[in-house]
Coordinates of C-alpha atoms in Angstrom, one line a residue:
M1 CA 72.8 -150.0 16.7
A2 CA 69.2 -149.1 17.5
P3 CA 67.7 -145.7 17.1
G4 CA 66.3 -143.9 20.1
P5 CA 63.3 -145.1 22.2
L6 CA 59.8 -145.0 20.9
D7 CA 59.1 -141.6 22.5
S8 CA 61.9 -140.1 20.4
L9 CA 60.1 -141.5 17.3
M10 CA 56.9 -139.9 18.5
R11 CA 58.8 -136.6 18.9
R12 CA 60.0 -136.7 15.3
Y13 CA 56.6 -137.5 13.9
S14 CA 53.1 -136.9 15.3
L15 CA 51.3 -139.8 17.0
N16 CA 48.4 -139.4 14.6
S17 CA 50.7 -139.7 11.6
L18 CA 52.4 -142.8 13.1
L19 CA 49.2 -144.6 13.8
F20 CA 47.6 -143.7 10.5
L21 CA 50.5 -144.6 8.3
T22 CA 51.3 -147.8 10.1
S23 CA 47.6 -148.9 9.9
L24 CA 47.5 -147.9 6.2
S25 CA 50.7 -149.8 5.3
L26 CA 50.0 -153.0 7.1
V27 CA 46.2 -153.4 7.0
S28 CA 45.1 -151.8 3.9
L29 CA 48.1 -152.6 1.8
G30 CA 49.9 -155.5 3.3
A31 CA 46.9 -157.8 2.9
C32 CA 46.9 -157.2 -0.8
Y33 CA 50.2 -159.0 -1.4
G34 CA 51.2 -162.6 -1.0
D35 CA 54.5 -163.9 0.4
D36 CA 56.0 -163.9 -3.1
G37 CA 55.0 -160.3 -4.0
A38 CA 57.1 -158.8 -6.8
S39 CA 60.0 -156.7 -5.7
G40 CA 61.4 -155.4 -9.0
D41 CA 64.6 -157.3 -9.8
E42 CA 64.3 -161.0 -9.1
L43 CA 67.0 -162.1 -6.8
G44 CA 69.4 -164.7 -8.3
S45 CA 71.7 -167.0 -6.5
A46 CA 75.4 -167.8 -6.2
S47 CA 77.3 -170.0 -3.8
G48 CA 80.5 -168.1 -4.4
F49 CA 81.5 -164.7 -3.2
E50 CA 78.8 -162.1 -3.6
S51 CA 79.4 -158.3 -3.4
D52 CA 77.9 -155.9 -5.8
G53 CA 80.2 -153.0 -5.0
D54 CA 77.8 -150.6 -6.7
G55 CA 76.7 -148.8 -3.6
T56 CA 73.2 -150.2 -3.8
G57 CA 73.5 -153.1 -1.4
G58 CA 74.1 -156.8 -1.0
F59 CA 71.5 -159.5 -1.0
D60 CA 72.0 -159.5 -4.8
E61 CA 72.1 -162.2 -7.4
G62 CA 75.5 -163.8 -8.2
P63 CA 77.7 -162.7 -11.1
G64 CA 74.8 -162.4 -13.6
D65 CA 74.2 -166.1 -14.4
G66 CA 73.2 -167.9 -11.2
D67 CA 76.3 -170.2 -11.3
T68 CA 79.3 -170.2 -8.9
N69 CA 81.8 -168.8 -11.4
T70 CA 82.7 -165.3 -10.5
S71 CA 84.8 -164.6 -13.6
D72 CA 82.7 -165.7 -16.5
G73 CA 81.1 -162.3 -17.0
G74 CA 77.6 -163.7 -16.4
D75 CA 74.9 -162.8 -18.7
G76 CA 75.9 -159.4 -20.1
D77 CA 73.7 -156.3 -20.0
P78 CA 70.9 -156.5 -20.8
G79 CA 70.7 -159.9 -19.2
D80 CA 70.9 -158.9 -15.6
G81 CA 69.0 -161.5 -13.7
D82 CA 66.0 -159.3 -13.2
G83 CA 63.4 -161.3 -15.0
D84 CA 62.7 -158.7 -17.7
S85 CA 62.8 -159.1 -21.5
G86 CA 66.4 -158.2 -21.7
G87 CA 67.7 -161.8 -21.0
D88 CA 69.1 -163.0 -17.8
G89 CA 70.8 -166.2 -18.4
D90 CA 68.2 -168.5 -17.0
G91 CA 66.7 -169.6 -20.3
D92 CA 63.1 -169.2 -19.2
E93 CA 60.3 -167.6 -21.2
W94 CA 61.2 -164.1 -19.8
G95 CA 64.9 -164.2 -19.4
G96 CA 66.4 -165.7 -22.5
D97 CA 69.9 -166.9 -22.8
G98 CA 71.9 -164.1 -21.4
D99 CA 73.0 -162.6 -24.7
G100 CA 70.7 -159.7 -24.4
D101 CA 68.4 -160.6 -27.3
G102 CA 65.5 -161.6 -25.1
E103 CA 65.2 -165.0 -26.7
P104 CA 65.1 -168.3 -24.8
G105 CA 68.4 -170.1 -24.6
D106 CA 70.4 -172.6 -22.7
G107 CA 70.3 -170.9 -19.3
D108 CA 74.0 -171.0 -18.6
G109 CA 74.3 -167.3 -18.9
D110 CA 77.3 -167.3 -21.2
G111 CA 75.6 -165.4 -23.9
D112 CA 75.1 -168.2 -26.4
D113 CA 72.4 -170.7 -27.2
E114 CA 74.5 -173.8 -26.7
D115 CA 74.2 -176.0 -23.7
D116 CA 78.0 -176.4 -23.6
G117 CA 77.8 -180.2 -23.1
E118 CA 76.2 -179.9 -19.6
T119 CA 74.3 -182.9 -18.5
E120 CA 71.6 -183.2 -15.8
T121 CA 74.2 -184.3 -13.3
E122 CA 77.4 -182.4 -14.2
T123 CA 78.6 -178.9 -15.0
E124 CA 80.9 -178.1 -17.9
T125 CA 83.8 -178.5 -15.5
G126 CA 82.7 -182.0 -14.5
E127 CA 81.6 -181.1 -11.0
P128 CA 78.3 -182.5 -9.8
L129 CA 75.4 -180.2 -9.9
C130 CA 74.4 -181.4 -6.5
N131 CA 77.2 -182.3 -4.1
D132 CA 75.4 -184.4 -1.5
I133 CA 78.6 -185.7 0.0
D134 CA 80.6 -182.8 1.4
D135 CA 79.6 -180.4 4.1
V136 CA 79.3 -176.8 2.9
V137 CA 81.6 -174.4 4.6
L138 CA 81.2 -170.6 4.0
Y139 CA 82.7 -167.5 5.5
L140 CA 80.4 -164.5 6.0
S141 CA 81.0 -160.7 6.1
P142 CA 78.3 -158.4 7.2
D143 CA 80.2 -155.2 6.3
D144 CA 83.7 -154.0 6.1
S145 CA 83.2 -151.0 8.4
N146 CA 79.9 -151.3 10.3
S147 CA 78.4 -148.4 8.4
M148 CA 74.9 -147.1 9.2
S149 CA 74.3 -144.3 6.8
S150 CA 71.7 -145.6 4.3
P151 CA 68.6 -146.0 6.5
V152 CA 69.0 -142.6 8.0
Q153 CA 69.3 -141.0 4.6
V154 CA 66.2 -142.8 3.4
R155 CA 64.2 -141.7 6.5
E156 CA 65.3 -138.1 6.1
R157 CA 64.4 -138.0 2.5
V158 CA 60.9 -139.6 2.9
L159 CA 59.7 -138.5 6.4
T160 CA 61.5 -135.2 7.0
E161 CA 61.8 -133.8 3.5
G162 CA 58.4 -135.4 2.4
S163 CA 59.9 -136.6 -0.9
E164 CA 58.7 -139.8 -2.7
S165 CA 61.9 -139.8 -4.7
L166 CA 64.9 -141.9 -3.6
G167 CA 67.2 -140.7 -6.4
N168 CA 70.9 -140.6 -5.3
V169 CA 70.1 -142.1 -1.9
P170 CA 72.4 -145.1 -1.4
V171 CA 70.6 -148.4 -0.3
R172 CA 73.1 -150.9 1.1
V173 CA 71.3 -153.8 2.7
W174 CA 74.0 -154.5 5.3
E175 CA 73.8 -150.9 6.6
F176 CA 70.1 -151.4 7.4
M177 CA 71.0 -154.6 9.3
N178 CA 73.8 -152.6 11.1
Y179 CA 71.5 -149.7 12.0
Y180 CA 68.3 -151.3 13.3
G181 CA 68.4 -153.1 16.7
F182 CA 68.0 -156.8 17.4
D183 CA 67.2 -158.3 20.8
Y184 CA 69.9 -160.9 21.3
A185 CA 71.5 -161.8 24.6
P186 CA 74.9 -160.1 25.2
A187 CA 78.1 -162.0 25.7
A188 CA 80.1 -162.3 28.9
D189 CA 82.9 -159.7 29.4
G190 CA 85.7 -160.3 26.9
E191 CA 83.7 -162.9 24.9
L192 CA 81.4 -163.1 22.0
A193 CA 78.1 -165.1 22.0
L194 CA 76.3 -166.9 19.1
S195 CA 72.6 -167.1 18.4
A196 CA 70.6 -168.7 15.5
S197 CA 67.1 -169.6 14.4
M198 CA 65.6 -170.9 11.2
Q199 CA 62.3 -171.8 9.6
V200 CA 61.1 -173.3 6.3
R201 CA 60.1 -170.7 3.8
E202 CA 56.4 -171.1 3.2
G203 CA 55.6 -173.1 0.1
E204 CA 59.3 -174.1 -0.5
D205 CA 60.2 -177.3 1.3
A206 CA 63.8 -177.2 0.2
T207 CA 64.4 -173.5 1.3
W208 CA 64.9 -172.2 4.8
Q209 CA 65.2 -168.7 6.3
L210 CA 68.2 -168.7 8.6
Q211 CA 69.4 -165.9 10.8
L212 CA 72.7 -165.9 12.7
A213 CA 73.9 -163.4 15.3
V214 CA 77.2 -162.7 16.9
S215 CA 76.8 -160.5 20.1
S216 CA 79.4 -158.6 22.0
E217 CA 79.7 -157.7 25.7
T218 CA 77.8 -154.9 27.4
M219 CA 79.9 -151.8 28.2
T220 CA 78.7 -148.8 30.3
P221 CA 80.4 -145.3 30.2
D222 CA 82.1 -146.1 33.5
E223 CA 83.7 -149.2 32.0
R224 CA 85.0 -147.5 28.9
P225 CA 88.8 -147.4 28.6
P226 CA 90.5 -144.0 28.4
M227 CA 90.1 -142.3 25.0
N228 CA 92.4 -140.3 22.8
V229 CA 90.3 -138.7 20.0
T230 CA 91.5 -136.5 17.1
L231 CA 88.7 -134.5 15.5
V232 CA 89.4 -133.8 11.9
L233 CA 86.9 -131.1 10.9
D234 CA 85.9 -129.8 7.5
T235 CA 85.8 -126.0 7.8
S236 CA 85.7 -125.3 4.0
G237 CA 83.2 -122.9 2.5
S238 CA 80.7 -125.6 1.7
M239 CA 80.1 -126.1 5.4
A240 CA 78.3 -122.8 5.7
G241 CA 75.0 -122.8 7.5
E242 CA 73.4 -126.0 8.7
P243 CA 76.4 -128.3 8.1
M244 CA 78.6 -126.2 10.4
N245 CA 75.9 -126.2 13.0
L246 CA 75.7 -130.0 12.9
L247 CA 79.5 -130.3 13.0
K248 CA 79.6 -128.2 16.2
E249 CA 76.8 -130.1 17.8
S250 CA 78.5 -133.4 17.0
C251 CA 81.7 -132.1 18.7
R252 CA 79.7 -130.9 21.7
A253 CA 78.1 -134.4 22.0
I254 CA 81.5 -136.0 22.0
A255 CA 82.8 -133.5 24.5
A256 CA 79.9 -134.4 26.8
Q257 CA 81.0 -138.1 26.9
L258 CA 84.7 -137.5 27.7
Q259 CA 86.0 -138.3 31.1
E260 CA 88.7 -136.8 33.2
G261 CA 92.1 -137.7 31.6
D262 CA 90.7 -138.4 28.1
V263 CA 92.7 -136.7 25.4
V264 CA 91.4 -134.6 22.5
S265 CA 93.0 -132.9 19.5
I266 CA 91.4 -130.8 16.8
V267 CA 92.5 -130.4 13.2
E268 CA 90.6 -127.8 11.1
W269 CA 91.0 -128.3 7.3
D270 CA 90.0 -126.5 4.1
T271 CA 92.9 -125.8 1.7
E272 CA 95.1 -125.3 4.8
N273 CA 95.3 -127.3 8.0
V274 CA 95.3 -125.8 11.5
W275 CA 96.0 -127.7 14.7
S276 CA 93.8 -125.7 17.1
L277 CA 94.2 -128.3 19.9
A278 CA 96.9 -130.9 20.4
G279 CA 97.0 -133.7 23.0
Y280 CA 94.8 -131.8 25.4
A281 CA 93.7 -133.8 28.5
V282 CA 90.2 -132.7 29.4
S283 CA 89.0 -132.1 33.0
G284 CA 85.9 -134.1 32.4
P285 CA 82.6 -133.9 30.5
D286 CA 82.0 -130.5 28.8
D287 CA 85.5 -129.2 29.4
A288 CA 85.4 -125.4 29.1
L289 CA 88.5 -125.0 26.8
L290 CA 87.3 -127.7 24.5
L291 CA 83.8 -126.1 24.2
E292 CA 85.4 -122.8 23.5
K293 CA 87.5 -124.2 20.7
I294 CA 84.3 -125.8 19.2
E295 CA 82.4 -122.5 19.4
D296 CA 85.3 -120.7 17.6
L297 CA 85.1 -123.0 14.6
S298 CA 84.2 -121.1 11.3
Y299 CA 84.0 -122.0 7.6
G300 CA 85.8 -120.6 4.6
G301 CA 88.2 -121.6 1.8
G302 CA 88.4 -124.5 -0.5
T303 CA 88.4 -128.3 0.2
D304 CA 91.5 -130.4 0.6
L305 CA 90.3 -133.6 2.2
N306 CA 93.5 -135.5 1.6
G307 CA 95.6 -132.8 3.2
G308 CA 93.3 -132.7 6.2
L309 CA 93.4 -136.4 6.7
V310 CA 97.2 -136.5 6.3
S311 CA 97.5 -133.7 8.9
G312 CA 95.0 -135.4 11.2
Y313 CA 96.8 -138.7 11.2
E314 CA 100.1 -136.9 11.7
L315 CA 98.7 -135.3 14.8
A316 CA 97.1 -138.5 16.0
Q317 CA 100.4 -140.3 15.7
Q318 CA 102.2 -137.6 17.7
V319 CA 99.8 -137.9 20.6
Y320 CA 99.3 -141.7 20.2
D321 CA 99.0 -143.6 23.5
I322 CA 99.1 -147.4 23.4
N323 CA 97.1 -147.5 26.7
M324 CA 94.2 -145.5 25.3
L325 CA 91.6 -145.9 22.5
N326 CA 93.0 -143.9 19.7
R327 CA 90.4 -142.6 17.2
V328 CA 90.2 -140.1 14.3
V329 CA 86.7 -138.7 13.8
L330 CA 86.3 -137.1 10.4
I331 CA 83.3 -134.7 10.1
S332 CA 82.4 -133.3 6.7
D333 CA 79.4 -132.6 4.4
G334 CA 80.7 -135.1 1.9
G335 CA 81.6 -132.4 -0.6
A336 CA 85.2 -133.5 -1.0
N337 CA 86.2 -136.1 -3.6
A338 CA 87.0 -139.4 -2.1
G339 CA 89.1 -140.3 -5.2
V340 CA 91.9 -138.1 -4.0
T341 CA 92.3 -139.7 -0.6
D342 CA 95.3 -141.7 0.4
L343 CA 93.5 -144.9 1.3
E344 CA 96.8 -146.7 2.1
L345 CA 97.5 -144.1 4.7
I346 CA 94.1 -144.7 6.3
A347 CA 94.5 -148.5 6.2
E348 CA 98.1 -148.3 7.7
N349 CA 96.8 -146.2 10.6
A350 CA 94.1 -148.8 11.4
V351 CA 96.9 -151.1 12.6
Y352 CA 99.2 -148.4 13.9
G353 CA 101.2 -148.6 17.1
G354 CA 100.9 -152.3 17.9
S355 CA 97.6 -151.9 19.8
D356 CA 94.2 -151.6 18.3
G357 CA 95.3 -149.0 15.9
I358 CA 93.9 -145.6 15.0
Y359 CA 90.4 -146.3 13.7
L360 CA 88.5 -143.8 11.6
V361 CA 84.9 -142.8 12.3
G362 CA 83.3 -140.9 9.4
V363 CA 80.5 -138.5 10.1
G364 CA 78.3 -136.9 7.4
V365 CA 76.6 -133.6 8.3
A366 CA 74.5 -132.1 5.5
K367 CA 71.1 -131.7 4.0
N368 CA 70.1 -135.2 2.9
S369 CA 69.5 -134.1 -0.7
N370 CA 73.0 -132.6 -0.9
Y371 CA 74.9 -135.3 0.8
N372 CA 77.3 -137.6 -1.1
D373 CA 78.2 -140.4 1.1
E374 CA 80.8 -141.9 -1.2
L375 CA 83.5 -140.1 0.8
M376 CA 82.6 -141.6 4.1
D377 CA 81.9 -145.1 2.8
T378 CA 85.2 -145.2 1.0
V379 CA 87.4 -143.9 3.8
T380 CA 85.7 -145.8 6.7
D381 CA 86.0 -149.1 4.8
A382 CA 89.8 -148.4 4.8
G383 CA 89.8 -147.1 8.3
K384 CA 87.9 -150.0 10.0
G385 CA 85.4 -147.6 11.6
A386 CA 81.8 -146.7 11.3
S387 CA 80.2 -144.3 8.7
V388 CA 77.2 -142.4 10.1
F389 CA 74.9 -139.7 8.7
L390 CA 73.8 -137.1 11.3
P391 CA 71.1 -134.8 9.8
D392 CA 69.8 -133.4 13.1
D393 CA 70.6 -132.9 16.7
E394 CA 68.5 -135.9 17.8
E395 CA 70.5 -138.3 15.7
I396 CA 73.8 -136.7 16.8
W397 CA 73.0 -137.3 20.5
E398 CA 71.8 -140.8 19.8
V399 CA 75.1 -141.7 18.0
F400 CA 77.6 -139.7 20.2
G401 CA 75.5 -139.8 23.4
T402 CA 73.5 -142.9 24.1
N403 CA 75.5 -145.1 21.8
F404 CA 79.0 -143.5 22.3
E405 CA 80.7 -146.7 23.3
N406 CA 79.0 -148.6 20.4
T407 CA 80.3 -145.9 18.0
M408 CA 83.8 -145.4 19.3
V409 CA 85.0 -148.6 21.1
V410 CA 86.0 -152.0 19.8
A411 CA 85.1 -155.2 21.7
G412 CA 86.6 -157.7 19.3
R413 CA 89.1 -157.3 16.4
E414 CA 89.1 -159.2 13.1
V415 CA 85.9 -161.1 13.7
Q416 CA 85.4 -163.9 11.1
V417 CA 82.3 -166.0 11.0
E418 CA 82.3 -169.5 9.5
L419 CA 79.1 -171.3 8.7
T420 CA 79.0 -175.1 8.1
M421 CA 75.8 -176.6 6.6
P422 CA 74.9 -180.1 5.5
P423 CA 75.9 -181.3 2.0
G424 CA 73.8 -179.9 -0.9
F425 CA 73.1 -176.5 0.8
E426 CA 73.9 -173.1 -0.7
I427 CA 73.1 -169.5 0.3
V428 CA 70.7 -168.1 -2.3
K429 CA 70.0 -164.7 -0.6
F430 CA 72.3 -162.9 1.8
S431 CA 72.0 -159.7 3.8
G432 CA 75.7 -159.0 4.2
E433 CA 78.4 -157.5 2.0
G434 CA 79.9 -160.8 1.0
F435 CA 80.4 -164.5 1.5
S436 CA 82.7 -167.1 0.1
D437 CA 84.1 -170.6 0.5
D438 CA 87.5 -169.0 0.6
P439 CA 88.2 -167.1 3.8
Q440 CA 90.8 -164.9 2.0
E441 CA 88.0 -163.4 0.0
V442 CA 86.1 -162.2 3.0
D443 CA 87.4 -159.3 5.1
P444 CA 87.0 -159.7 8.9
Q445 CA 85.2 -157.0 10.8
H446 CA 85.7 -155.4 14.2
I447 CA 82.7 -155.6 16.6
A448 CA 81.8 -152.9 19.1
P449 CA 80.5 -153.4 22.6
N450 CA 76.7 -153.3 23.0
D451 CA 76.5 -154.6 19.4
T452 CA 75.3 -157.6 17.4
M453 CA 76.4 -158.7 13.9
V454 CA 73.3 -160.1 12.3
F455 CA 73.3 -162.3 9.2
Y456 CA 70.1 -163.1 7.4
Q457 CA 70.1 -165.6 4.6
D458 CA 67.9 -167.9 2.6
V459 CA 69.5 -171.3 2.2
E460 CA 68.3 -174.1 0.0
T461 CA 69.4 -177.7 -0.6
C462 CA 69.5 -179.8 -3.8
A463 CA 69.3 -182.9 -1.6
P464 CA 66.2 -182.4 0.7
E465 CA 66.0 -186.1 1.3
L466 CA 69.1 -185.9 3.4
I467 CA 67.6 -183.4 5.8
D468 CA 65.7 -184.4 9.0
D469 CA 65.4 -183.0 12.5
A470 CA 68.8 -184.3 13.4
A471 CA 70.6 -182.4 10.6
E472 CA 73.1 -179.9 12.0
I473 CA 74.4 -176.4 11.3
T474 CA 77.6 -175.1 13.0
V475 CA 78.8 -171.6 13.5
L476 CA 82.3 -170.7 14.4
A477 CA 83.4 -167.1 15.3
T478 CA 87.1 -166.2 15.6
W479 CA 88.5 -162.9 16.8
E480 CA 91.3 -161.1 18.5
D481 CA 91.2 -159.4 21.9
P482 CA 91.5 -155.6 21.1
W483 CA 94.2 -155.1 23.8
T484 CA 96.2 -158.3 24.0
F485 CA 95.7 -159.6 20.4
E486 CA 95.0 -163.0 22.0
A487 CA 93.2 -165.3 19.4
K488 CA 89.8 -166.3 20.7
Q489 CA 86.9 -168.3 19.3
V490 CA 83.4 -169.6 20.1
E491 CA 81.6 -172.4 18.3
Q492 CA 78.1 -173.8 18.5
T493 CA 76.2 -176.5 16.8
W494 CA 72.4 -176.7 16.5
T495 CA 70.1 -179.4 15.0
F496 CA 67.4 -178.3 12.6
A497 CA 64.9 -179.3 15.3
E498 CA 66.5 -176.9 17.7
L499 CA 66.8 -174.1 15.2
T500 CA 63.2 -174.4 14.0
G501 CA 62.0 -174.5 17.6
M502 CA 63.6 -171.2 18.5
D503 CA 61.7 -167.9 19.0
Q504 CA 61.5 -166.6 15.4
S505 CA 60.7 -163.0 16.2
Q506 CA 64.2 -161.7 15.5
L507 CA 64.4 -163.7 12.3
L508 CA 61.1 -162.2 11.1
K509 CA 62.4 -158.8 11.9
G510 CA 65.6 -159.4 10.0
A511 CA 63.6 -160.7 7.0
A512 CA 61.4 -157.6 7.1
I513 CA 64.4 -155.2 7.2
V514 CA 66.1 -157.0 4.3
A515 CA 62.9 -157.0 2.3
Y516 CA 62.4 -153.3 3.0
A517 CA 65.9 -152.5 1.8
E518 CA 65.5 -154.6 -1.3
S519 CA 62.2 -153.1 -2.1
L520 CA 63.7 -149.6 -1.9
K521 CA 66.3 -150.7 -4.4
A522 CA 63.5 -151.9 -6.7
Y523 CA 61.5 -148.7 -6.1
Q524 CA 64.4 -146.6 -7.3
K525 CA 64.2 -148.4 -10.7
A526 CA 60.4 -148.0 -11.0
F527 CA 59.0 -145.6 -13.6
N528 CA 55.3 -145.5 -12.8
D529 CA 52.9 -146.1 -9.9
D530 CA 52.2 -149.7 -10.8
Q531 CA 55.9 -150.5 -10.8
K532 CA 56.4 -148.7 -7.5
T533 CA 53.5 -150.6 -5.9
A534 CA 55.0 -153.9 -7.2
A535 CA 58.4 -152.9 -6.0
L536 CA 57.2 -152.4 -2.4
S537 CA 55.0 -155.5 -2.3
A538 CA 57.7 -157.8 -0.9
A539 CA 58.4 -155.4 2.0
F540 CA 54.7 -155.3 2.9
A541 CA 54.5 -159.1 2.8
A542 CA 57.5 -159.4 5.1
M543 CA 56.4 -156.7 7.5
A544 CA 53.1 -158.3 8.3
P545 CA 54.5 -161.4 10.2
A546 CA 57.3 -159.3 11.7
Q547 CA 54.9 -156.8 13.2
A548 CA 52.6 -159.5 14.4
A549 CA 55.5 -161.0 16.3
L550 CA 56.8 -157.6 17.5
P551 CA 53.8 -155.2 17.5
N552 CA 55.6 -152.4 19.5
D553 CA 59.0 -152.6 17.8
E554 CA 60.0 -149.0 17.1
D555 CA 62.2 -149.9 14.1
L556 CA 59.3 -151.7 12.4
L557 CA 57.0 -148.8 13.1
E558 CA 59.4 -146.4 11.4
I559 CA 59.8 -148.7 8.4
A560 CA 56.0 -149.0 8.1
M561 CA 55.7 -145.2 8.0
I562 CA 58.2 -144.9 5.3
L563 CA 56.6 -147.6 3.2
A564 CA 53.2 -146.0 3.6
Q565 CA 54.6 -142.7 2.5
L566 CA 56.2 -144.2 -0.6
N567 CA 53.3 -146.4 -1.7
P568 CA 51.3 -144.6 -4.5

C-alpha cells in the first residue's frame, strides 16, 4: 500500500522542511558513507527458516551461528552475530567462538573451541559445504497478515512528535515493504502477475541483489463485491479524548465507502458488550442511521477485549452471508492485553462459512507514544487481515478511503511463492517474515486487489563458476480463488541476463526501504551520537542510488526526512 500523493506529504510537513531535510540527508550525509556503511548489528545468514519473532523485524541473521540448523541454539548470548566483543560464532577476531567469552574459536557457533571434525568440504553431518549439484528451492513469506503499522509509528514519532527516540516503536522490516508502494504492472482480472530483477552487489562478485514481486488485479469501488462488515469498537475508559475521535472518524470513513445493500453491524465493548446495530443494510454512502450510531458512541468502563471479540464474531456469524465479503474490523487504542484473546476463535473464523471466511482487520488509534501494537499484530496474524495504525484523519482516509478495497478485499487466498535458484545459492538477507526449504514451515498469505507482495533478498553462491548469463531463476506462485476456491498458479523463468537487464529502479527502492528499516533497528540499540550515525549509514548509502533512480518518489522523500531528523 502506498501513502497519499506527494501533495498530502507537503500538507503534513512544510515544503521548506522537506527540501532542506532531503538535501541534508542525501547530499551532506549520504556522500560520507560507502556502500558497506556500518548498520549496528552485522547481518548473518541462514538458508533455513528465518523469523525472529521478536517484534523487531525480519532480514535478520539465522539462528545465531550462520549455519542452517535451526535447533542448535546458535551462539548463545552474548554471541549474537552482531560483530561485537561478545562472541558471535564466526570465529573471527571480533566475534569469538559463540560461547560468550569474546575469544576466537572454531566458528561453528556451538559455544566451544573445537572444530567438531569439520573439514573444508563437509559439515559435521557429512553434507557438502557447497552443494553445486542440486537446484535450490525455497518458499517465501512476506508477512502472515499484511500488516503496515511500523512505518506509520516511526513517522509519527519522528516527524509529528519531533522525537529522536524510537524506544518501544516496533520495527518489522516486512511491514515497511507492505506499506510503501512499488510500481509493478497489475495482473489481469482473477490472476496474479510476476516480476523480478537483479544486479550484482558492488564489490561482491558472488552476491546478487534480487527482488521479486507478485501483483494482483486492479479493483475500483464499482467493481467491489457486496460487503458485510462488523465493527467491533473499544469504548472503554482508555479511549477518552483523541482515541475516541479517531475511532469515530475511522467509522465515518468506512461509512463513506459503503454502497447500497452493503450490511453493517456494530458491537461496542468495554467490560460489557452492546450490539447497537445488527445486520443493517445501508442505503448507500454516509447512511444517516449509521452516522447517527457512530456519533452516539461514548467511552467508559474497563476493558474486556476477549469478550468484545467473542461477541463480535457471534454477531458476524449471525449475519454472515456467503455471497458477500464478511469482515470484522476491530478498533482499539491497544490498551487491552493480547494474551487473554482466544486466538483459536479468530483463526477458526478466518475460514468460517465455506467462503473466504470472516477476516479480521485490526485498527490502532492512539497517541503514538502510548500505543502498544502487540494486540493488533497478534490478533491479525490469527485473523488473516491487515494491522494498521491510524494516528490522524489523513491516514484514516487514506486507508479506509483511497485504499478501501486494498484494506478490506481479498484478490487471492493462500498465496505461496516458490523460488528456484541454481545449485550453490542461498538467501543471506531477506525482507520478509520467513523462508524455508520446507513449504510446511511457511504460512501462505492472502493478497488484496491493487496490491503487490514484494520480496527483497541478497543471494550468494558458493559456486560462482557455474553462473553465466544463461543461468536461470524460476518463480512459481500458487493461490486459491477467493470465491470458488479454485487452485491457480503462475510460473515464470528468467535468465540472469534478462534479470540484470531489467529496469532496476524498484529493486533499488526495495533495497533502500530494507536498509532504512534495518538502520532503525540498529539505531534503537545505539547509546551515543557516534553509534547513531554509524547505525544510519547503511540507510544513507542505499538511499542515494534509489533517489537517483526515482528522484520524485514520495516514499523515499519521507524516508529521507526521517533519516535527516534522526541523524545527530
